[in-house]
mmCIF file of C-alpha atoms in Angstrom:
data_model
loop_
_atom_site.group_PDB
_atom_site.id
_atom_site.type_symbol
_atom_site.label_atom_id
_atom_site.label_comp_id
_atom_site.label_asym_id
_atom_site.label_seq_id
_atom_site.Cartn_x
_atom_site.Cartn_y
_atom_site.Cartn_z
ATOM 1 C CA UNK A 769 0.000 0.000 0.000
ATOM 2 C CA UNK A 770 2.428 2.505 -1.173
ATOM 3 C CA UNK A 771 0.180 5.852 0.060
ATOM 4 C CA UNK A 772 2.096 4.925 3.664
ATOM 5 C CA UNK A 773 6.143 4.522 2.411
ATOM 6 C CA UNK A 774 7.210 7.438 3.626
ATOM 7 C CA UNK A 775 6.398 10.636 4.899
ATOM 8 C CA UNK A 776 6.560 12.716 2.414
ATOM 9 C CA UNK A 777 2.841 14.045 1.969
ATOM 10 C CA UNK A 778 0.933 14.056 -1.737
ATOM 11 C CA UNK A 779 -0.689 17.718 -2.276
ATOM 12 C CA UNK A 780 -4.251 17.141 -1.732
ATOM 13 C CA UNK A 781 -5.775 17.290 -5.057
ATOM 14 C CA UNK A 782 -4.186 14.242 -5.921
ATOM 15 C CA UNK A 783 -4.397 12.437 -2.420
ATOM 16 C CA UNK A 784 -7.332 10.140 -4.192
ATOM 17 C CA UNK A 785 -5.050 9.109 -6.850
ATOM 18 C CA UNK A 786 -2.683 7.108 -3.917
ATOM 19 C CA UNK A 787 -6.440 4.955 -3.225
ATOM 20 C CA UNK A 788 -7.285 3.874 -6.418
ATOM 21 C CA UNK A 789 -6.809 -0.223 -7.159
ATOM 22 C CA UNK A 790 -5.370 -1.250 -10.098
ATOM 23 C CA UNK A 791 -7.142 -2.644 -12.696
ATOM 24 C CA UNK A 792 -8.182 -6.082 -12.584
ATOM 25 C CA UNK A 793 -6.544 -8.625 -15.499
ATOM 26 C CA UNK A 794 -8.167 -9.755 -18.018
ATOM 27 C CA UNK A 795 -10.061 -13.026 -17.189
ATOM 28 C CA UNK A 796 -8.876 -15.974 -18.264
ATOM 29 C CA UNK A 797 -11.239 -18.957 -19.786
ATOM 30 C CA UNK A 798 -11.141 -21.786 -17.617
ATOM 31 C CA UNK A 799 -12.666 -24.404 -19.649
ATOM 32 C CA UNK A 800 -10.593 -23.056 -22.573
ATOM 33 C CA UNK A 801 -7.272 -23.159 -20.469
ATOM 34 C CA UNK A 802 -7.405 -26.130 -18.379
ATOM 35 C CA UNK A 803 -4.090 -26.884 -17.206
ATOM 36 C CA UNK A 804 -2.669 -23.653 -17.677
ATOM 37 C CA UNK A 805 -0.783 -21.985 -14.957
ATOM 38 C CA UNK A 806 -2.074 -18.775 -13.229
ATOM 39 C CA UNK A 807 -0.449 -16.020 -12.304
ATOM 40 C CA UNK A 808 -0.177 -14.978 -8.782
ATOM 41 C CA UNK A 809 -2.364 -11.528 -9.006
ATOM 42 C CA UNK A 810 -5.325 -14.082 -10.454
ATOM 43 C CA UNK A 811 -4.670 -16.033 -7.243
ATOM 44 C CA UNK A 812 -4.214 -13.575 -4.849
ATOM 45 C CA UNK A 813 -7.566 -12.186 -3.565
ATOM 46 C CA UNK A 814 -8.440 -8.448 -3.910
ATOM 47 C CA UNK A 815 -8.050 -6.044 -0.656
ATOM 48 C CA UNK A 816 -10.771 -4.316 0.051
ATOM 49 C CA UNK A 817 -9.118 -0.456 0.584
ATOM 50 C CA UNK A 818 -11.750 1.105 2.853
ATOM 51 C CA UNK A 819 -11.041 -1.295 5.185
ATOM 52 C CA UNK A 820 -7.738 0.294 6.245
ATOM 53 C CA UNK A 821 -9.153 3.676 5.478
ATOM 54 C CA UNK A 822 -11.085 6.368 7.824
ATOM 55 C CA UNK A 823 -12.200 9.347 6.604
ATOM 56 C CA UNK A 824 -14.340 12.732 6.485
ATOM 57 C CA UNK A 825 -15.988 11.145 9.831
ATOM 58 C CA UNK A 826 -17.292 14.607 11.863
ATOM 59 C CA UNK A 827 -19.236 13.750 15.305
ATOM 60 C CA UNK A 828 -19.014 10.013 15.012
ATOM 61 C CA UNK A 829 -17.506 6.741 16.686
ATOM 62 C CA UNK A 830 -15.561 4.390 14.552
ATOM 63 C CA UNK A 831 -13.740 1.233 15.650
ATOM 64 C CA UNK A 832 -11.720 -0.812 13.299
ATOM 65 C CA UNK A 833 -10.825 -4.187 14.413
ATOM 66 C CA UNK A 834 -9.258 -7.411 11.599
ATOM 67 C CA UNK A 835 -6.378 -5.144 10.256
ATOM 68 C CA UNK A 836 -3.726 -7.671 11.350
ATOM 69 C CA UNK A 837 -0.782 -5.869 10.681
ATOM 70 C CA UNK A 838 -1.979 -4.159 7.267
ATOM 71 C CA UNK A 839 -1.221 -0.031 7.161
ATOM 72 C CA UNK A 840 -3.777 2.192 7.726
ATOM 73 C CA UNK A 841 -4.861 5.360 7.005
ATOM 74 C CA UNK A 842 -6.761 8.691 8.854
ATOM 75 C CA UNK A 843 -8.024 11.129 7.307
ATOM 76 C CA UNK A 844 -9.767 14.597 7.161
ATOM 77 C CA UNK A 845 -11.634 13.870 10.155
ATOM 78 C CA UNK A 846 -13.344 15.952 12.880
ATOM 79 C CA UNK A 847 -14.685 15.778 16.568
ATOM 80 C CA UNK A 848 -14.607 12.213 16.139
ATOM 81 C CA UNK A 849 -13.551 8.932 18.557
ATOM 82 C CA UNK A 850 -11.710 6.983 15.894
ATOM 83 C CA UNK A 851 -10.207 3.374 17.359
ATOM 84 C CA UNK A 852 -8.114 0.847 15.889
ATOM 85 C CA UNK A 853 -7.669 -2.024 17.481
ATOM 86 C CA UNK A 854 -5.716 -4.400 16.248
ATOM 87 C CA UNK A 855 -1.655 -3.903 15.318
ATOM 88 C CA UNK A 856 -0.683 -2.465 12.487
ATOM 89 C CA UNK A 857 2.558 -2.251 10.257
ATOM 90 C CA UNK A 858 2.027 2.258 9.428
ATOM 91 C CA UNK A 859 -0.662 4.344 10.359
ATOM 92 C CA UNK A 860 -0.903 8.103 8.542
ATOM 93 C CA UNK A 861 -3.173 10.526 10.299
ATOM 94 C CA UNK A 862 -3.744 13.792 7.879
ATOM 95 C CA UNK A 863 -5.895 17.053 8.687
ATOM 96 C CA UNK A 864 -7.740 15.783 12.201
ATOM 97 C CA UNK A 865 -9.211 17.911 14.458
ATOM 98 C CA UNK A 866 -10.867 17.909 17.658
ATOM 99 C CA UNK A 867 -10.502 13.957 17.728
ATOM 100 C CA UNK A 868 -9.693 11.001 20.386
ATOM 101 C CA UNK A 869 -7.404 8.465 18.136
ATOM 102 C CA UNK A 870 -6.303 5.396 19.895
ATOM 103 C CA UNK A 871 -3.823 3.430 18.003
ATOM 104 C CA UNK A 872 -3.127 -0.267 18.496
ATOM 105 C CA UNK A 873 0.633 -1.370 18.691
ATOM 106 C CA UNK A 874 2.106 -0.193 15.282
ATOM 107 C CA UNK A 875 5.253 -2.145 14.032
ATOM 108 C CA UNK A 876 6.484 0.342 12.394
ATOM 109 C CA UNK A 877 6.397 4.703 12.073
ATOM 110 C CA UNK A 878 3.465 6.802 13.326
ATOM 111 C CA UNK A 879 2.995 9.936 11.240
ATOM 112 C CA UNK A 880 0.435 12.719 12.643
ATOM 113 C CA UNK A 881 -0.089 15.593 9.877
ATOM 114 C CA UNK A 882 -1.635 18.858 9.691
ATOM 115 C CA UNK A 883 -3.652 17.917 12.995
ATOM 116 C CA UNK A 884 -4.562 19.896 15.909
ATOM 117 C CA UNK A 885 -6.405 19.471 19.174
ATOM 118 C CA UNK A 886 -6.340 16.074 19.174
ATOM 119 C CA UNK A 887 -5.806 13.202 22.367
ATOM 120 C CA UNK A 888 -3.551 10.298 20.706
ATOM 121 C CA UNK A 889 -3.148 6.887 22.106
ATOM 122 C CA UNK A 890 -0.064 4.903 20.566
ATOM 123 C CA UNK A 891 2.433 2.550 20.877
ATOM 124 C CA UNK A 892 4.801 2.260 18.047
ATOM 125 C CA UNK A 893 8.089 1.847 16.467
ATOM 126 C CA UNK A 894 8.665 5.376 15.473
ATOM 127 C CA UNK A 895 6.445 8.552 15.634
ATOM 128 C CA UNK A 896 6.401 11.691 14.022
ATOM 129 C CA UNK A 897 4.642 14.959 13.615
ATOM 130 C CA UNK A 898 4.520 17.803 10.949
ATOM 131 C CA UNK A 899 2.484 20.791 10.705
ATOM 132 C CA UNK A 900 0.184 20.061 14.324
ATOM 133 C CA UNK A 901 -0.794 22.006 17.229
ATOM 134 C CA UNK A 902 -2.199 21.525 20.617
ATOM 135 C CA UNK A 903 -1.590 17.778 20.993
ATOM 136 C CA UNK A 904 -2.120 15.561 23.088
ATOM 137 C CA UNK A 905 -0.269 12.293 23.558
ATOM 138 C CA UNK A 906 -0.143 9.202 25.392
ATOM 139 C CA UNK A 907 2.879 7.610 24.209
ATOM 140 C CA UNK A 908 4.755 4.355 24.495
ATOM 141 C CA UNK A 909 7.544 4.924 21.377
ATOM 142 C CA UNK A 910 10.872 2.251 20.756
ATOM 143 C CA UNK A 911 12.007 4.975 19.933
ATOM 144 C CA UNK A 912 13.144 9.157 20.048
ATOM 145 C CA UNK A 913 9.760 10.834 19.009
ATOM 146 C CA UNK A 914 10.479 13.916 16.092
ATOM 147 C CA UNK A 915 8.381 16.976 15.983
ATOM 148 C CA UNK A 916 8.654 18.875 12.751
ATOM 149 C CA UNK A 917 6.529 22.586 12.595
ATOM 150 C CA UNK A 918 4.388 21.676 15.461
ATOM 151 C CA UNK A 919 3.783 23.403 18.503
ATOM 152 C CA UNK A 920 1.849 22.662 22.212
ATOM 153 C CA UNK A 921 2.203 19.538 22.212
ATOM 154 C CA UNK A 922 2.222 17.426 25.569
ATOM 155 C CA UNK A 923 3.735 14.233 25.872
ATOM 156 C CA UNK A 924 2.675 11.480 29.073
ATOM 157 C CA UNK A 925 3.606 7.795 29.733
ATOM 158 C CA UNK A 926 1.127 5.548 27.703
ATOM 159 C CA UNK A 927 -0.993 3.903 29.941
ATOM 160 C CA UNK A 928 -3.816 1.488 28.349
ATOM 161 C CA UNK A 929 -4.859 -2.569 28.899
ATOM 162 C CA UNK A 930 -7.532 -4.392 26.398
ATOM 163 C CA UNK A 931 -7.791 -8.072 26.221
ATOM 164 C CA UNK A 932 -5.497 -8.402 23.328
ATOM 165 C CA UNK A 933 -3.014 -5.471 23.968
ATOM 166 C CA UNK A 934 0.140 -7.642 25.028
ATOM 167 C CA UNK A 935 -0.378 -9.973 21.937
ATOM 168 C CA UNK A 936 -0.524 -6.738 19.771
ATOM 169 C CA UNK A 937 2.634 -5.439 21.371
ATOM 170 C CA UNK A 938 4.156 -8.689 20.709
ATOM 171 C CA UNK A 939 2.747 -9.044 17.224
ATOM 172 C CA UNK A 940 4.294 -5.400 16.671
ATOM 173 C CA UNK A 941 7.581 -6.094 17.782
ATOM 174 C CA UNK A 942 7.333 -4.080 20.641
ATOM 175 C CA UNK A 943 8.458 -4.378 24.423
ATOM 176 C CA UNK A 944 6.313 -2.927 27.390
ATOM 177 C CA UNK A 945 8.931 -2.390 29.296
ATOM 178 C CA UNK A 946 11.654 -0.576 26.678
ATOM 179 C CA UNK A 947 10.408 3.362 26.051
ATOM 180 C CA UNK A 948 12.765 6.463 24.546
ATOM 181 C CA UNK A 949 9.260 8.787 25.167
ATOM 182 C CA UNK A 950 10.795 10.876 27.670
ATOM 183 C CA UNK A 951 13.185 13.145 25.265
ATOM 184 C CA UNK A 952 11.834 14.686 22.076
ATOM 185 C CA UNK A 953 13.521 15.689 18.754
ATOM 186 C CA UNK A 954 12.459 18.371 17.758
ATOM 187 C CA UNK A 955 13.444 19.060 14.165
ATOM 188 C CA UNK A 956 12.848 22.697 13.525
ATOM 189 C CA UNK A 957 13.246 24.079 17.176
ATOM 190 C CA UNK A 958 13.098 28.145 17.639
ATOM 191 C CA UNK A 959 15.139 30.048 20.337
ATOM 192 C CA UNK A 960 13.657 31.138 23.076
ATOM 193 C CA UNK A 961 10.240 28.887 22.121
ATOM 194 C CA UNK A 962 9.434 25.453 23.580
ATOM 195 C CA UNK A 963 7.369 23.341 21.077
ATOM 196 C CA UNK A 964 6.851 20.499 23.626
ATOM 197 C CA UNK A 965 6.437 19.396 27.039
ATOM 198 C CA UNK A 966 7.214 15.976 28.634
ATOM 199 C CA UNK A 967 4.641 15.353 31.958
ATOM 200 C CA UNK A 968 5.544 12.197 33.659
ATOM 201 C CA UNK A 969 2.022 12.069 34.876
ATOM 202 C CA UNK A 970 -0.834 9.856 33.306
ATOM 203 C CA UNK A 971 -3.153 11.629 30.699
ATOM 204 C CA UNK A 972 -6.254 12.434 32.338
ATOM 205 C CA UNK A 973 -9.055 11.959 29.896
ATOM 206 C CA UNK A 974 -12.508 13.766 29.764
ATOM 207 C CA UNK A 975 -15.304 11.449 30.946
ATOM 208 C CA UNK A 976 -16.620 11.537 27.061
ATOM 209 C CA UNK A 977 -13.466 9.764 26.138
ATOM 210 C CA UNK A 978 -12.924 7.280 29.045
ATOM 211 C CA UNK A 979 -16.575 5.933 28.304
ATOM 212 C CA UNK A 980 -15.794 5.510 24.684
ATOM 213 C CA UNK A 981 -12.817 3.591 25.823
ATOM 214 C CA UNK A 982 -14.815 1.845 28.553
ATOM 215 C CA UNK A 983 -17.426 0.492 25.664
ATOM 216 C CA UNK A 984 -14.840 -1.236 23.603
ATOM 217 C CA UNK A 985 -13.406 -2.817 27.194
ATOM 218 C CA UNK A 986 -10.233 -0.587 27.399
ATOM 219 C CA UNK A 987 -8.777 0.967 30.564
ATOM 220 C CA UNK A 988 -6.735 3.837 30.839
ATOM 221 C CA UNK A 989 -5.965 3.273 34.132
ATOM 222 C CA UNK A 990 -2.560 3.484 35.607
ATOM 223 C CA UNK A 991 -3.278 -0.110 37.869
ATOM 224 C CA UNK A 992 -4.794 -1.466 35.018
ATOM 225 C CA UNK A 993 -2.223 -0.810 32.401
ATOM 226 C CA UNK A 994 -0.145 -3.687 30.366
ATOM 227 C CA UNK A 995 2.779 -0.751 29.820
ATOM 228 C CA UNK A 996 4.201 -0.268 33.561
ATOM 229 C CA UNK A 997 3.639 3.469 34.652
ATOM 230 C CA UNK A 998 7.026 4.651 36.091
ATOM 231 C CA UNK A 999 7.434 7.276 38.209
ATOM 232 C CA UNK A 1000 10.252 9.623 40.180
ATOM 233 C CA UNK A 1001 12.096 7.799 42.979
ATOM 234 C CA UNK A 1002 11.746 8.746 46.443
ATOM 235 C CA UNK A 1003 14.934 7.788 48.186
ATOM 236 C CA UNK A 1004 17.143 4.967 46.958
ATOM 237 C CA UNK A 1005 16.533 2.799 44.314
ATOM 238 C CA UNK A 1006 17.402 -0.487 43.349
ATOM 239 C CA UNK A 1007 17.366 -3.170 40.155
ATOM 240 C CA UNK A 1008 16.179 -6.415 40.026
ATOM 241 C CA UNK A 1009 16.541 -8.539 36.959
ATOM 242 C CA UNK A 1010 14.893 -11.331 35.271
ATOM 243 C CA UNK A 1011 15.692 -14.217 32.187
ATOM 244 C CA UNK A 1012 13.497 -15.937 30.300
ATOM 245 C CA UNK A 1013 15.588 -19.161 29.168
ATOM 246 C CA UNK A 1014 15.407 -22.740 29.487
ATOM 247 C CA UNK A 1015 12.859 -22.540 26.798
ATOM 248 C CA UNK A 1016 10.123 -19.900 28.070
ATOM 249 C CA UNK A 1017 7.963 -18.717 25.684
ATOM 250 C CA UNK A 1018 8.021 -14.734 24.816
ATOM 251 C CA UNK A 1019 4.412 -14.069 25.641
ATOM 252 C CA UNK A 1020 4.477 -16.216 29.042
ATOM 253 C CA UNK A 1021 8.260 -14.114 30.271
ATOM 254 C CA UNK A 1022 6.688 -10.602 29.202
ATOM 255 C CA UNK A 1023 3.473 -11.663 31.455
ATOM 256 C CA UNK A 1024 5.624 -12.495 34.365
ATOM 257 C CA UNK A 1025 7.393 -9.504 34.479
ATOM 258 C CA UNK A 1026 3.877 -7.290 33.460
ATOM 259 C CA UNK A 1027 2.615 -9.471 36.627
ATOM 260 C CA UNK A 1028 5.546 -8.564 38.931
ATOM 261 C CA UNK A 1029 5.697 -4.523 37.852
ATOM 262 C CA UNK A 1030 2.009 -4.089 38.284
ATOM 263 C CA UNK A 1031 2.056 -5.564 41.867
ATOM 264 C CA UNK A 1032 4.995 -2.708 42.506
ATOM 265 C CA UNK A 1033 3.201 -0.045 41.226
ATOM 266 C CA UNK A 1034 -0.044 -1.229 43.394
ATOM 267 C CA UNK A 1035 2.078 -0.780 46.537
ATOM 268 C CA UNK A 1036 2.047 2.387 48.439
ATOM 269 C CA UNK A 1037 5.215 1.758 50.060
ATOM 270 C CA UNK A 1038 6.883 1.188 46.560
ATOM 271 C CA UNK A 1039 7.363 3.170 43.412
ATOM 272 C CA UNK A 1040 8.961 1.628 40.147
ATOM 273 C CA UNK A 1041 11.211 4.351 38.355
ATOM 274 C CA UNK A 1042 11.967 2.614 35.227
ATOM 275 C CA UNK A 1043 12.045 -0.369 33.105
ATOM 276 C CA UNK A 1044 14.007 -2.024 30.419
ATOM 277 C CA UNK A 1045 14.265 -5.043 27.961
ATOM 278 C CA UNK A 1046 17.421 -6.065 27.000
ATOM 279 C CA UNK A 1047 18.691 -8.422 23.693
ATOM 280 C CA UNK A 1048 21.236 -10.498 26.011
ATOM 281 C CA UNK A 1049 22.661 -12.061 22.675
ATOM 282 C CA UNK A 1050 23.678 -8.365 21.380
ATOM 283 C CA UNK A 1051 24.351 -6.500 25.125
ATOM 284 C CA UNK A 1052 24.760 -9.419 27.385
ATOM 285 C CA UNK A 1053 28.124 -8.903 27.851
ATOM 286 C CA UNK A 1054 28.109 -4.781 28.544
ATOM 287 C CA UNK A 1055 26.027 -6.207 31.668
ATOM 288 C CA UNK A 1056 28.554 -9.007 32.191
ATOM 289 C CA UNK A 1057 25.289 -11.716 32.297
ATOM 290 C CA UNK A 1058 26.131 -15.255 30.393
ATOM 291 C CA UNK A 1059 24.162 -15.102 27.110
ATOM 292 C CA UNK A 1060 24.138 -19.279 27.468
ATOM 293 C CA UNK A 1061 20.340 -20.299 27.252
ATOM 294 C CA UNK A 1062 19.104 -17.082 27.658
ATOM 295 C CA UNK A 1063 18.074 -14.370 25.334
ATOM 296 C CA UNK A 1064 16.114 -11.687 27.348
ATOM 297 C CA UNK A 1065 16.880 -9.477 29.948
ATOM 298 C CA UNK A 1066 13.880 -7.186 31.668
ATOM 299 C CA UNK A 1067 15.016 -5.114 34.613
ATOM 300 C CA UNK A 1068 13.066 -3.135 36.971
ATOM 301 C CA UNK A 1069 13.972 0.109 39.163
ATOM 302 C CA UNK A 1070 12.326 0.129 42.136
ATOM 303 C CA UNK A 1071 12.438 2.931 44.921
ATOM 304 C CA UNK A 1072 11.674 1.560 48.137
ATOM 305 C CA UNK A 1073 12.328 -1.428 50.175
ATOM 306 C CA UNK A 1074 11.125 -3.729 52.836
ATOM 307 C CA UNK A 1075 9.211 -7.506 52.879
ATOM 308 C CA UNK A 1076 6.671 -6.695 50.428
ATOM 309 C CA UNK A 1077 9.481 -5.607 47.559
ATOM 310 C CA UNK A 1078 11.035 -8.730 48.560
ATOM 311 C CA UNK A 1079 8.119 -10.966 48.493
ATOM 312 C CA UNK A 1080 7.038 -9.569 44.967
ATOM 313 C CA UNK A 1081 10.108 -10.114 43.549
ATOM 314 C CA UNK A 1082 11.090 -13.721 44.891
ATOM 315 C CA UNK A 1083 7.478 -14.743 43.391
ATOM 316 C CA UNK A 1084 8.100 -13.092 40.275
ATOM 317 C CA UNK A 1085 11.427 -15.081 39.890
ATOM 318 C CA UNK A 1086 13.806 -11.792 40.000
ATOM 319 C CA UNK A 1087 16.668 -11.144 41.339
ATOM 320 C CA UNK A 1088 18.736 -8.102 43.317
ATOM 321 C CA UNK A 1089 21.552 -6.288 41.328
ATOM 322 C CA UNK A 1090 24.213 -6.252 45.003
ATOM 323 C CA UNK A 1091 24.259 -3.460 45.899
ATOM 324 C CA UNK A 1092 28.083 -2.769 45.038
ATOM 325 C CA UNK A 1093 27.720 -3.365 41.555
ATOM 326 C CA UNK A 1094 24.422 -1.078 41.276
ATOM 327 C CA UNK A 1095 26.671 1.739 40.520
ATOM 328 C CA UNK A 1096 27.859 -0.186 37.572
ATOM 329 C CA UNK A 1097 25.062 -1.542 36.173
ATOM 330 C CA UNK A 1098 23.022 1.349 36.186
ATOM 331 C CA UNK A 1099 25.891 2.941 33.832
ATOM 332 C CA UNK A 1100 26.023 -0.002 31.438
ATOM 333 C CA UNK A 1101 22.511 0.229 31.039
ATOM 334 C CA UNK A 1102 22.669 3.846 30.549
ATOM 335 C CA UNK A 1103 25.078 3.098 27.711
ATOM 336 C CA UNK A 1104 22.918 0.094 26.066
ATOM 337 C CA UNK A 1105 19.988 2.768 26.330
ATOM 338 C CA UNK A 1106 21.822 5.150 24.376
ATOM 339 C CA UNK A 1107 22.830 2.262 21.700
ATOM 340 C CA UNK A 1108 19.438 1.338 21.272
ATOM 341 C CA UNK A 1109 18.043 4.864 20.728
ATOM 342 C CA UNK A 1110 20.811 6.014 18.326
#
């Protein structure tokens, strides 16, 4: 679907050229060609482009489910709750205003043109913006966001849980626990004029939105949320690490360590201040951690300490970081970090 390759935009007038479907070849007589091979575009059945499309919507609900990892494309719409929920390779989003867009894991880039006051939901490889103002957006990004001539635009922590939202995350190539959402590029920055802001707070939606949200069975609740909402430490903190190896499946590891940073951040006493994934095969050895039957490394900051941390943490199947090598961990990591968003 080559409208979504890049994101370089079409001028408008042609914009309905990029949707048109090629014309279909010229049957071929069965009877007369028995035997015959077929070509694959005779095989291969037609997509159906609206599908993957919204647009001109003003004033309504739409939910999109079935894209299984196809693009997709938003368009020209207004005051509207758009929802798609299901992962998805691209998404464009052109000339929305006044909308509530919640965006199912995305595999690959996010763009978000020629919008303005609009609340955006995402998780995704990559995001970008052009030509937007007064945005709002819940983010959970792999990596460094880019803002290109756009201005008042808030970023917060990405907090969300539906029944399928780990698969999609998993489906998408993406980790809950590895974000680069707390810096922004932005690409055309003026002196003396912030573009953006960073809150480390939880977007608050309008009751109008949450009971959208609440119809379609998602929470946007900072308990209920499959990403693990991080917050500033208070007092010391420490890491605790766990593999998956000896054969554990992806989806069963990632739902252990969901299980185990959910039960921190439902403790008073506790706080978690940040979490990573790490490829033990490419930075095992920065962390000095044998690579030998394992593959995955998720590691959780936690401020606080006591019985419950420990408890948590011993069910969970992690361990402490000693204390004397926190100091050097922490700066590895820092370093892997820094790999993995350049």
């Amino acid at each position: 679907m080559p409208w979504l390759s890049c994101c370089h935009r079409a001028p408008k007038s042609k914009r309905e050229d990029q949707y048109k479907v090629a014309e279909e070849p010229e049957e071929v007589n069965v009877e007369e060609n028995q035997g015959e091979a077929m070509f694959s575009w005779e095989r291969r059945p037609q997509m159906d482009i609206d599908k993957y499309r919204i647009h001109d919507l003003e004033g309504a609900t739409e939910i999109r489910r079935g894209i299984a990892g196809q693009p997709m494309a938003i368009e020209t719409c207004k005051n509207s709750k758009l929802l798609v929920l299901d992962h998805t390779s691209t998404i464009t989003v052109d000339d929305c205003s006044d909308c509530l867009i919640v965006l199912a894991p995305c595999a690959g880039s996010v763009f978000l043109r020629d919008c303005q006051s609009c609340t955006v939901l995402v998780a995704c490889q990559q995001l970008r913006t052009r030509d937007c103002r007064s945005l709002h957006i819940a983010l959970h990004c792999a990596t460094q966001p880019i803002i290109e001539e756009t201005s008042d635009a808030i970023f917060h922590p990405l907090v969300l849980h539906y029944d399928a939202f780990v698969d999609d995350l998993i489906a998408a190539r993406l980790s809950p626990f590895s974000r680069h959402s707390t810096s922004v590029h932005d690409f055309t920055p003026e002196k003396g004029s912030l573009h953006y802001k960073i809150s480390r707070e939880a977007l608050e939606l309008s009751s109008d939105y949450a009971s959208v949200l609440a119809s379609q069975r998602l929470l946007a609740d900072v308990n209920d949320s499959d990403i693990p909402y991080c917050q500033e430490p208070f007092g010391k903190s420490h890491y605790f690490q766990a593999v998956n190896s000896d054969g554990e499946q992806r989806l069963t590891f990632v739902k252990r360590c969901q299980k185990v940073a959910q039960a921190v951040v439902a403790s008073p006493p506790l706080r978690l201040v940040s979490t990573n994934e790490i490829d033990l095969q490419k930075h095992g050895s920065k962390l000095g951690i044998s690579t030998k039957n394992s593959s995955t490394l998720v590691v959780l900051e936690v401020s606080g300490d006591g019985d419950v941390l420990e408890q948590i943490m011993t069910d969970g199947g992690f361990e402490k970081v000693p204390e004397h090598s926190e100091s050097t961990f922490a700066s590895s990591l820092a370093a892997i970090n820094q790999i993995m968003l350049s």
